[in-house]
Backbone as a ProteinNet text record, in pm:
[ID]
protein_1_A
[PRIMARY]
MKKSLLITIIFLGWLVASCTTGRSVVSQNVDLSKYRYASIINNDTYQIPAELMEYEIQLYDAVEGSGLELVSDMRLYELQPRQREQLLLVKYGVSISEEKTVVTVNFIDYSTGRPVVSCSAAAISLVSSQYEMNGAIKNVADQIAKTFHK
[TERTIARY]
2492.7	2442.7	2338.4	2369.3	2218.1	2122.4	2107	1971.7	1874.9	1990	1974.7	1993.2	2082.7	2069.8	1892.4	1933.1	1756.2	1618.9	1655	1554	1548.4	1686.1	1659.6	1625.6	1623.4	1621	1449.1	1388.1	1273.1	1248.4	1244.6	1239.3	1217.5	1337.1	1380.9	1324.2	1181.7	1113.5	1003	974.6	812	839.2	905.4	926.9	892.1	1002.9	974	810.7	742.8	657.9	574.1	577.3	513	493.3	588.4	604.1	557	497.7	381.8	248.6	179.7	24.3	2.8	-185.6	-230	-373.5	-426.5	-577.9	-672.5	-729.3	-863.2	-984.1	-1013.5	-1175.5	-1236.8	-1271.7	-1434.2	-1532.2	-1597.3	-1760.7	-1850.5	-1922.4	-2035.9	-2091.6	-2112.3	-2269.9	-2218.9	-2111.4	-2017.2	-1962.8	-1978.5	-1997.5	-1832.2	-1724.6	-1561.5	-1617.5	-1673.3	-1712.3	-1676.9	-1762.9	-1820.2	-1696.9	-1625.7	-1490.5	-1353	-1351.2	-1249.1	-1095.8	-1130.8	-957.7	-920.5	-839.2	-776.1	-647.1	-680.1	-592.5	-517.6	-367.8	-344.3	-316.5	-354	-325.5	-190.1	-156.7	-59.5	42.4	-33.3	40.5	81	111.5	221.1	161.7	57.5	-24.8	11.7	16.5	9.3	179.8	255.7	371.2	514.4	545.9	707.3	756.2	850.4	973.5	1076.8	1163.5	1182.8	1313.6	1392.5	1443.8	1390.6	1264.6	1214	1115.1	1188.4	1089.5	1065.8	1194.2	1185.9	1031.3	981.1	917.6	787	768.4	660.2	630.4	736.6	711.4	688.9	721.3	688.5	504.2	468.2	362.8	233.6	308.5	206.3	228.7	304.9	282.6	222	135.5	103	-118.3	-98.9	-217	-281.1	-133.2	-168.7	-245.9	-186.4	-205.3	-366.2	-426	-565.4	-640.6	-606.6	-634	-723.1	-759.5	-746.6	-662.4	-724	-605	-550.5	-522.8	-415.1	-462.2	-478.3	-488.6	-447.3	-349.2	-300.7	-374.9	-365.7	-433.2	-456.2	-353.8	-353.4	-467.8	-488	-609.3	-731.8	-790	-898.2	-1012	-972.2	-1097.3	-1184.1	-1015.7	-1063.3	-1110.7	-1154.7	-1214.7	-1347.7	-1456.9	-1625.9	-1694.8	-1812.7	-1879.5	-1873.8	-1968.5	-1937.3	-1804.7	-1679.2	-1532.5	-1524.5	-1566.6	-1559.6	-1641.1	-1756	-1834.8	-1757.9	-1644.5	-1599.5	-1438.5	-1443.8	-1365.3	-1293.7	-1171.7	-1176.6	-1014.3	-1022.7	-960.1	-825.7	-722.9	-639.6	-529.4	-486.3	-470.9	-366	-246.2	-190.2	-75.2	-140.4	83	169.3	199.8	331.5	415.2	383.6	417	570.4	689.7	762.1	757.4	806.1	877.4	1064.7	1037.6	1166.8	1153.2	991.2	925.7	940.8	868	775.3	733.1	682	686.8	560.2	477.4	340.4	248.4	244.7	178.5	21.1	-44.5	-194.9	-223.7	-380.4	-396.7	-496.2	-625.3	-732.4	-783.4	-889.9	-945.5	-1071.8	-1132.5	-1240.6	-1261.3	-1418.4	-1489.1	-1482.6	-1510	-1463.4	-1572.2	-1707.7	-1820.3	-1885.7	-1863.7	-1994.8	-1838.3	-1667.9	-1524.9	-1591.1	-1635.1	-1664	-1530.3	-1541.1	-1403	-1468.6	-1394.9	-1465.9	-1397.9	-1350.3	-1174.5	-1023.2	-967.3	-875.3	-746.8	-624.3	-617.3	-486.1	-453.5	-301.1	-257.9	-123.1	-8.4	90.1	187.3	322.7	401.3	509.5	600	732.8	714.5	821.5	971.1	1043.3	1209.2	1230.5	1281.6	1340.8	1505.4	1573.1	1689.7	1590.5	1652.2	1584.6	1559.2	1705.1	1772.3	1714.6	1670.9	1612.7	1444.2	1506.2	1317.2	1245.2	1151.6	1138.4	988.7	999.2	904.4	904.6	997.8	980.7	908.8	842.3	811.9	616.5	639.4	482.9	457.9	555.8	486.7	434.5	461.9	472.6	373.3	368.9	230.4	83.1	103.8	23.2	-36.6	79.7	36.2	-56.8	-39	-91.6	-301.9	-295	-379.6	-433	-399	-468.1	-546.6	-426.5	-493.8	-593.2	-575.7	-618.5	-850.6	-826.3	-944.4	-1007.3	-922	-981.3	-980.6	-908.9	-945.6	-1063.4	-1038.4	-1170.8	-1186.7
-2583.4	-2471	-2365.9	-2339.3	-2259.2	-2240.6	-2375.9	-2448.3	-2401.2	-2462	-2391.2	-2287.7	-2159.4	-2075.5	-2017.3	-1998.8	-1954.8	-1989.8	-2130	-2201.9	-2101.2	-2061.5	-1996.5	-1883	-1767.2	-1659.7	-1681.9	-1724.8	-1764	-1792.1	-1877.7	-1882.6	-1795.1	-1723.4	-1521.5	-1475.1	-1485.5	-1435.5	-1407.4	-1554.9	-1573.4	-1551.1	-1579.8	-1567.3	-1429.9	-1293.8	-1181.6	-1124.8	-1163.7	-1136.7	-1225.7	-1308.2	-1359.8	-1286.6	-1258	-1168.8	-994.1	-1003.3	-844.9	-913.9	-767.8	-809	-642.1	-679.2	-564.5	-564.7	-491.9	-479.7	-322.6	-304.2	-184.3	-239.7	-153.8	-198.6	-79.9	-70.5	66.3	30.3	138	89.7	80.7	9.5	19.2	114.8	195.6	283.5	424.7	414.1	526.1	544	633.5	700.1	755.4	721.2	782.9	879.5	862.6	988.4	1109.9	1118.4	1298.2	1344.3	1276.2	1301.3	1415.6	1535.6	1594.2	1643.1	1600.3	1687.5	1547.4	1570.7	1532.5	1604.1	1581.1	1718	1592.8	1587.8	1488.8	1547.3	1476.7	1513.9	1526.3	1602.4	1585.2	1676.5	1597.3	1651.1	1518.3	1525.5	1475.5	1271	1255.7	1164.5	1076.7	1160.7	1082.1	1161.1	1175.9	1164.7	1079.7	1116.1	969.2	1064.9	992.2	1045.1	1117.3	1212.8	1243.4	1212.6	1140.5	1020	948.2	926.6	901.2	945.7	1084.4	1182.1	1165.7	1057.7	1024.3	971.2	886.7	753	893.6	976.4	1057.9	1114.1	1168.3	1219.3	1124.9	978.6	893.5	853.3	895.3	849.8	1002.2	1071.8	1156	1192.6	1100	1058.5	986.3	878.5	807.2	846.5	911.7	1007.3	1022	1143.3	1227.8	1111.4	1009.3	921.3	810	878.8	845.6	992.1	1059	1109.6	1250.3	1280.4	1356.9	1455.9	1604.8	1758.6	1743.7	1766.6	1824.8	1928.8	1941.3	2041.3	2053	2156.6	2154.9	2187.6	2133.5	2095.8	2214.1	2307.3	2417.3	2532.7	2471.9	2597.9	2520.5	2436.9	2381.1	2534.3	2574.6	2618.5	2771.1	2801.9	2852.6	2744.8	2616.5	2639.6	2622.5	2663.3	2645.8	2545.1	2606	2455.2	2371.5	2403.6	2313.6	2175	2216.1	2196.3	2079.8	2211.8	2013.4	1914.1	1936.5	1762.2	1662.7	1743.1	1638.8	1636.3	1672.7	1618.1	1543	1492.3	1323.6	1408.9	1348	1381.2	1194	1241	1118.3	1137.5	976.8	938.2	830.3	798.6	669	636.9	536.2	450.3	346.6	399.5	282.9	202.5	59	-16	-127.2	-144.8	-177.5	-277.9	-415	-458	-534.4	-703.1	-743.4	-842	-910.5	-950	-839.5	-735.4	-688.2	-576.8	-489.9	-300.9	-346.6	-231.6	-264.1	-81.8	-15	134.1	145.5	133.5	194.7	366.3	374	478.8	482.9	596.1	574	769.5	687.4	823.2	812.4	950.3	990.3	1101.9	1086.6	1204.4	1276.5	1389.8	1548.5	1584.8	1580.9	1596.3	1569.3	1423.8	1307.1	1232.4	1269.3	1244.7	1021.8	962.1	876.2	822.3	710.5	635.8	596.9	603.1	540.1	457	472.7	401.7	274.5	213.2	199.5	120.3	208	71.3	29.5	-119.5	-161.4	-206.3	-247.6	-322.4	-307.4	-427.3	-475.4	-553.8	-534	-552.7	-663.7	-819.8	-812.7	-876	-895.4	-843.3	-942.6	-999.1	-1087.8	-1130.5	-1022.8	-1038	-987.3	-1006.1	-954.3	-812	-776.5	-653.4	-582.3	-538.2	-512.5	-491.8	-374.2	-262.7	-260.8	-309	-341.7	-164.8	-23.9	40.3	74.9	88	110	68.9	-69.8	-171.3	-223	-181.3	-97.2	-22.5	103.1	231.2	230.2	148.7	128.2	-38.7	-69.6	-131.5	-76.1	44	81.9	209.8	248.1	367.6	249.2	150.2	40.6	28.9	-6.9	21	97.8	206.5	356.7	401.1	379.3	405.3	327.3	199.9	114.8	180.5	214.4	250.4	326	441	546.4	546.9	468.3	494.6	521.7	630.3	715	652.3
-1958.7	-1911.2	-1894.3	-2015.7	-2078.4	-2034.1	-2029.5	-2049.1	-1823.7	-1798	-1696.1	-1607	-1668.7	-1671.5	-1682.9	-1844.1	-1869	-1755.8	-1712.8	-1618.3	-1493.7	-1441.3	-1359.8	-1351.6	-1414.8	-1501.1	-1515.9	-1533.1	-1511.5	-1379.5	-1313.7	-1223.4	-1121.9	-1152	-998	-1088	-1223.1	-1256.5	-1197.5	-1141.7	-1169.1	-995.7	-939.7	-767.5	-783	-826.6	-813.5	-880.8	-952.2	-977.9	-903.2	-787.3	-696.5	-559.7	-558.8	-409.9	-399.4	-536.4	-477.1	-472.9	-441.3	-406.2	-390.8	-476.3	-448.1	-448.2	-361.1	-403	-405.3	-443.9	-454.5	-375.7	-285.4	-253.1	-263.9	-333.9	-369.8	-316.2	-255.4	-175.8	-276.2	-234.6	-375.6	-391.9	-331.9	-323.9	-379.4	-415.4	-431	-631.7	-662.6	-814.4	-813.1	-890.5	-861.9	-991.7	-1081.5	-1169.9	-1137	-1015.5	-1032.4	-939.8	-877.9	-772	-872.9	-892.4	-946.8	-881.9	-772.4	-670.2	-565.7	-546.2	-429.6	-340.9	-208.2	-136.7	-41.3	-66.8	50.8	203.3	246.7	377.9	465.3	516.8	543.8	662.1	786.4	911	933.1	1131.5	1165.6	1189.3	1140.1	1160.4	1004.8	926.1	848.6	686.6	757.6	688.8	724.9	592	621.1	672.5	727.7	829.4	730.8	763	657.2	555.4	626.8	519.4	428.4	462.2	346.5	206.4	273.3	129.4	1.1	-71.6	-191.1	-174	-102.9	-169.9	-156.6	-37.1	-18	-211.3	-280.3	-390.9	-506.7	-458.5	-544.2	-507.5	-383.3	-348	-416	-381.2	-438.1	-633.1	-696.1	-824.5	-829.9	-752.7	-762.3	-749.6	-658.6	-605.2	-813.3	-796.1	-901.8	-1053.2	-1046.7	-1142.1	-1125.1	-1049.1	-1063.9	-1176.1	-1232.5	-1285.7	-1231.4	-1067.3	-1011.8	-976.8	-1023.4	-1000.1	-798.5	-792.5	-683.3	-604.2	-513	-481.6	-311.4	-248.9	-144.1	-18	81.4	185.5	226	219	228.2	146.2	98.3	5.4	-22.4	72.9	60.3	25.7	138.3	162.5	61.3	-33.9	-157.2	-244.9	-234.1	-351.1	-324.8	-413.6	-432.5	-368.9	-310.4	-223.6	-353.7	-498.7	-573.8	-590.7	-623	-587.1	-477.2	-358.8	-188.8	-252.1	-295.4	-375.3	-436.2	-495.3	-569.2	-519	-365.4	-336.3	-274.9	-255.5	-154.3	-106.5	27.2	78.1	87.4	89.1	80.8	168	183.8	334.9	331.2	374.1	352.1	406.5	397.3	572.5	446	560.2	486.9	573.3	583.3	668.3	661.3	743	698	808.7	676.8	805.4	718.4	812.8	741.5	568	632.8	528.4	413.6	448.6	362	360.4	249.7	300.9	167.9	267.2	268.9	266.1	113	152.2	121.4	189.5	209.3	143.3	32.6	29.4	40.6	85.7	157.5	79.4	35.1	-11.7	10	48.3	227.3	87.1	130.3	89.8	147.9	78.7	183.3	288.5	172.3	188.6	314.8	297.3	457.9	505.9	482.1	602.2	567.2	474.4	447.7	344	379.5	303.6	150.2	58.6	-60.5	-101.7	-101.1	-214.3	-127.3	-114.8	32.4	-90.6	-154.3	-266.2	-165.3	-201.8	-46.6	-174.2	-173.9	-168.1	-161.8	-147.7	-90.9	-158	-144.4	-152.6	-60.6	-119.9	-32.4	-80.8	39.1	37.6	27.2	-84.2	-119.5	-41.8	-12.4	86.1	168.4	387.1	437.9	506.6	441	476.6	363.7	268.7	201.6	219.7	207.1	206.4	56.7	-19.3	-86.1	-159.6	-53.4	-107.4	-207	-318.3	-409.9	-528.7	-558.9	-564.8	-526.1	-404.6	-320.3	-366.8	-316.1	-429.4	-575.8	-635.3	-796.7	-773	-706.3	-735.2	-676	-552	-531.4	-627.5	-695.3	-852.5	-916.5	-946.4	-1056.9	-959.1	-904.6	-784.5	-816.4	-754.9	-794.6	-970.5	-1022	-1203.3	-1197.5	-1195	-1222.9	-1156.7	-1044.9	-1003.3	-1033.4	-1034.3	-1131.1	-1255.9	-1345.7	-1453.6	-1509.2	-1620.6	-1715.6	-1842.4
[MASK]
++++++++++++++++++++++++++++++++++++++++++++++++++++++++++++++++++++++++++++++++++++++++++++++++++++++++++++++++++++++++++++++++++++++++++++++++++++++

């Protein structure tokens, strides 16, 4: 009896671990070490609905995990030209379905408008009515930290 319970627990752990994915794409022609600042774009296009605000807080924490210093999008004009050359704009998106939740965080060079990094992660729901937002955000935070690790 105990052996079958142990096997079931191990199987469920393996299943949960295999139900999450994440990846990062980094431009071949970019030196990430030159960036020191990040500003999260917070407009109507890139905003989580109010009822999901707790997750937006976690997304900000995930971007801070990059080691980049956060700068408010309302204070970009205060940066010196040299600082703007070291700035990445951050846009994020969340896609929720019954099967999975996908969180994507994109980093764009402020000076050129060129996307330089895209981190994406998913968490698959084991129960169709359960959205795995926390898991997806944790996974994307891990991807961001690995990508920008100095």
